[in-house]
Amino acid sequence: MELHAVKLKPGGPQTALTMLADCSNNLFIKRAVEHQNHLRRLNELALFSSLTFERMRESCDEHLQILDAVENADNQRAAGLMRSHLSRADSTYSGSYPAASK
């Protein structure tokens, strides 16, 4: 089986769900996923106002470190950095999502 690189759309990374929706050739699924992604981004933007400048800077640095690890094919490091980043993000936004339950 031959694998081909997926070209990401400009403006941000695609999630696996978005890629699957694009491959489905089902306009309803594609639109539903696009709508869900749009709502998620709006919610994230609203939450940014609660972040300090220092936390935003740290988050950007974390993203750059993850990208560097991926670029250097250091998957173990990238995975560890991603887990740490998501854990920090989760604790930062904990309780910010009304429907969230743990």
Coordinates of N, CA and C in Angstrom, one line a residue:
M1 N 0.9 -1.2 0.0 CA 0.0 0.0 0.0 C 0.9 1.2 0.0
E2 N 0.6 2.2 -0.9 CA 1.4 3.4 -1.0 C 0.7 4.5 -0.2
L3 N 1.5 5.2 0.6 CA 0.9 6.3 1.4 C 1.4 7.6 0.7
H4 N 0.5 8.6 0.7 CA 0.8 9.9 0.2 C 0.7 10.9 1.3
A5 N 1.5 12.0 1.2 CA 1.4 13.1 2.2 C 0.1 13.8 2.0
V6 N -0.5 14.2 3.1 CA -1.7 15.0 3.1 C -1.3 16.5 3.1
K7 N -1.8 17.2 2.2 CA -1.5 18.7 2.2 C -2.5 19.4 3.1
L8 N -2.0 20.1 4.1 CA -2.9 20.7 5.0 C -3.4 22.0 4.4
K9 N -4.6 22.4 4.8 CA -5.2 23.6 4.3 C -4.5 24.8 4.9
P10 N -4.4 25.9 4.2 CA -3.8 27.1 4.9 C -4.8 27.5 6.0
G11 N -4.2 28.1 7.0 CA -5.1 28.7 8.1 C -5.1 27.8 9.3
G12 N -4.5 26.6 9.2 CA -4.5 25.8 10.4 C -4.4 24.3 10.1
P13 N -4.1 23.5 11.1 CA -4.0 22.1 10.9 C -5.3 21.5 10.8
Q14 N -5.4 20.4 10.0 CA -6.7 19.6 9.9 C -6.7 18.5 11.0
T15 N -7.8 18.3 11.6 CA -7.9 17.2 12.5 C -8.2 15.9 11.7
A16 N -8.0 14.8 12.3 CA -8.3 13.5 11.6 C -9.7 13.5 11.2
L17 N -10.6 14.0 12.0 CA -12.0 14.0 11.7 C -12.3 14.8 10.5
T18 N -11.6 16.0 10.3 CA -11.8 16.8 9.2 C -11.3 16.1 7.9
M19 N -10.2 15.4 8.0 CA -9.7 14.7 6.9 C -10.6 13.6 6.5
L20 N -11.2 12.9 7.4 CA -12.1 11.8 7.1 C -13.4 12.4 6.5
A21 N -13.8 13.5 7.0 CA -15.0 14.2 6.4 C -14.7 14.6 5.0
D22 N -13.5 15.1 4.7 CA -13.2 15.5 3.3 C -13.1 14.3 2.4
C23 N -12.7 13.2 2.9 CA -12.6 12.0 2.1 C -13.9 11.3 1.9
S24 N -14.9 11.6 2.7 CA -16.2 10.9 2.7 C -17.0 11.2 1.4
N25 N -16.7 12.3 0.8 CA -17.6 12.8 -0.3 C -19.0 13.0 0.1
N26 N -19.3 13.2 1.3 CA -20.6 13.4 1.8 C -20.7 14.9 2.3
L27 N -21.4 15.7 1.5 CA -21.5 17.1 1.8 C -22.0 17.4 3.2
F28 N -23.0 16.7 3.6 CA -23.6 16.9 4.9 C -22.6 16.7 6.0
I29 N -21.8 15.6 6.0 CA -20.8 15.4 7.0 C -19.7 16.4 6.9
K30 N -19.3 16.8 5.7 CA -18.2 17.8 5.6 C -18.7 19.1 6.2
R31 N -19.9 19.5 5.9 CA -20.4 20.8 6.4 C -20.6 20.7 8.0
A32 N -21.1 19.6 8.5 CA -21.2 19.4 9.9 C -19.9 19.5 10.6
V33 N -18.9 18.9 10.1 CA -17.5 19.0 10.7 C -17.0 20.4 10.6
E34 N -17.2 21.0 9.5 CA -16.7 22.4 9.3 C -17.4 23.3 10.3
H35 N -18.7 23.1 10.5 CA -19.5 24.0 11.5 C -19.0 23.7 12.9
Q36 N -18.8 22.4 13.2 CA -18.3 22.1 14.6 C -16.9 22.7 14.8
N37 N -16.0 22.6 13.8 CA -14.7 23.2 14.0 C -14.7 24.7 14.1
H38 N -15.6 25.4 13.4 CA -15.8 26.8 13.5 C -16.3 27.2 14.9
L39 N -17.3 26.5 15.5 CA -17.7 26.7 16.8 C -16.6 26.5 17.8
R40 N -15.8 25.5 17.6 CA -14.8 25.2 18.6 C -13.7 26.3 18.6
R41 N -13.4 26.8 17.4 CA -12.5 27.9 17.3 C -13.0 29.2 17.9
L42 N -14.3 29.5 17.7 CA -14.9 30.6 18.4 C -14.8 30.5 19.9
N43 N -15.1 29.4 20.4 CA -15.0 29.1 21.8 C -13.6 29.3 22.3
E44 N -12.6 28.8 21.6 CA -11.2 28.9 22.0 C -10.8 30.4 22.0
L45 N -11.2 31.2 21.0 CA -10.9 32.6 20.9 C -11.5 33.3 22.1
A46 N -12.7 33.0 22.5 CA -13.3 33.6 23.6 C -12.5 33.3 24.9
L47 N -12.0 32.1 25.0 CA -11.2 31.7 26.2 C -9.8 32.4 26.3
F48 N -9.3 32.8 25.1 CA -8.0 33.5 25.1 C -8.0 34.7 25.9
S49 N -9.1 35.4 26.0 CA -9.1 36.7 26.8 C -8.9 36.4 28.3
S50 N -9.0 35.2 28.7 CA -8.8 34.9 30.1 C -7.3 34.5 30.4
L51 N -6.5 34.3 29.3 CA -5.1 34.0 29.5 C -4.2 35.2 29.7
T52 N -3.2 35.0 30.5 CA -2.2 36.1 30.7 C -1.3 36.1 29.4
F53 N -0.7 37.2 29.2 CA 0.3 37.3 28.1 C 1.4 36.3 28.3
E54 N 1.8 36.0 29.5 CA 2.9 35.1 29.8 C 2.5 33.7 29.4
R55 N 1.2 33.3 29.7 CA 0.7 31.9 29.4 C 0.6 31.8 27.8
M56 N 0.2 32.9 27.2 CA 0.1 32.8 25.7 C 1.4 32.6 25.1
R57 N 2.4 33.3 25.6 CA 3.8 33.2 25.2 C 4.3 31.7 25.4
E58 N 4.1 31.2 26.6 CA 4.5 29.8 26.9 C 3.8 28.8 26.0
S59 N 2.5 29.0 25.7 CA 1.8 28.1 24.8 C 2.4 28.2 23.4
C60 N 2.8 29.3 22.9 CA 3.4 29.4 21.6 C 4.7 28.7 21.6
D61 N 5.5 28.9 22.7 CA 6.8 28.2 22.8 C 6.6 26.7 22.8
E62 N 5.6 26.3 23.5 CA 5.3 24.8 23.5 C 5.0 24.3 22.1
H63 N 4.2 25.1 21.4 CA 3.8 24.6 20.0 C 5.1 24.6 19.1
L64 N 6.0 25.5 19.3 CA 7.2 25.5 18.5 C 8.1 24.4 18.8
Q65 N 8.2 24.0 20.1 CA 9.0 22.9 20.5 C 8.4 21.6 20.0
I66 N 7.1 21.5 20.0 CA 6.4 20.3 19.4 C 6.7 20.2 17.9
L67 N 6.6 21.3 17.2 CA 6.9 21.3 15.8 C 8.4 21.0 15.5
D68 N 9.3 21.5 16.3 CA 10.7 21.2 16.1 C 10.9 19.7 16.3
A69 N 10.3 19.1 17.3 CA 10.5 17.6 17.5 C 9.9 16.8 16.4
V70 N 8.8 17.2 15.9 CA 8.2 16.5 14.7 C 9.1 16.7 13.5
E71 N 9.6 17.9 13.3 CA 10.4 18.2 12.1 C 11.7 17.3 12.2
N72 N 12.2 17.1 13.4 CA 13.4 16.3 13.6 C 13.1 14.8 13.7
A73 N 11.9 14.4 13.5 CA 11.4 13.0 13.5 C 11.7 12.4 14.9
D74 N 11.6 13.2 16.0 CA 11.7 12.8 17.3 C 10.3 12.6 17.9
N75 N 9.7 11.5 17.5 CA 8.3 11.3 17.8 C 8.0 11.1 19.3
Q76 N 9.0 10.5 20.0 CA 8.8 10.3 21.4 C 8.8 11.6 22.1
R77 N 9.7 12.5 21.8 CA 9.8 13.8 22.4 C 8.5 14.6 22.0
A78 N 8.2 14.6 20.8 CA 7.0 15.3 20.3 C 5.7 14.9 21.1
A79 N 5.6 13.5 21.3 CA 4.4 13.0 22.0 C 4.5 13.5 23.5
G80 N 5.6 13.5 24.1 CA 5.8 13.9 25.5 C 5.4 15.4 25.6
L81 N 6.0 16.2 24.7 CA 5.7 17.6 24.7 C 4.2 17.9 24.5
M82 N 3.6 17.1 23.6 CA 2.2 17.3 23.3 C 1.3 17.0 24.6
R83 N 1.7 15.8 25.2 CA 1.0 15.5 26.5 C 1.1 16.6 27.5
S84 N 2.3 17.1 27.7 CA 2.5 18.2 28.7 C 1.7 19.4 28.3
H85 N 1.7 19.8 27.0 CA 1.0 21.0 26.6 C -0.5 20.8 26.8
L86 N -1.0 19.6 26.4 CA -2.5 19.4 26.6 C -2.9 19.4 28.0
S87 N -2.0 18.8 28.9 CA -2.3 18.8 30.3 C -2.3 20.2 30.9
R88 N -1.4 21.0 30.5 CA -1.4 22.4 30.9 C -2.6 23.2 30.4
A89 N -3.0 22.9 29.1 CA -4.1 23.6 28.5 C -5.4 23.1 29.3
D90 N -5.5 21.8 29.6 CA -6.6 21.3 30.3 C -6.8 22.0 31.6
S91 N -5.7 22.1 32.4 CA -5.8 22.7 33.7 C -6.1 24.2 33.6
T92 N -5.6 24.9 32.5 CA -5.9 26.3 32.3 C -7.4 26.5 32.0
Y93 N -7.9 25.7 31.2 CA -9.3 25.8 30.8 C -10.3 25.0 31.6
S94 N -9.8 24.3 32.6 CA -10.7 23.5 33.4 C -11.8 24.3 34.0
G95 N -13.0 23.8 33.7 CA -14.2 24.5 34.2 C -14.7 25.6 33.2
S96 N -13.9 25.9 32.1 CA -14.3 27.0 31.2 C -15.4 26.5 30.2
Y97 N -15.5 25.2 30.0 CA -16.5 24.7 29.1 C -17.7 24.3 29.9
P98 N -18.9 24.9 29.6 CA -20.1 24.6 30.4 C -20.5 23.1 30.4
A99 N -20.3 22.4 29.3 CA -20.7 21.0 29.2 C -19.7 20.1 29.7
A100 N -18.5 20.6 30.1 CA -17.4 19.7 30.5 C -17.7 19.0 31.8
S101 N -17.4 17.7 31.8 CA -17.5 17.0 33.1 C -16.4 16.0 33.2
K102 N -15.8 15.9 34.4 CA -14.7 14.9 34.6 C -15.1 13.9 35.5

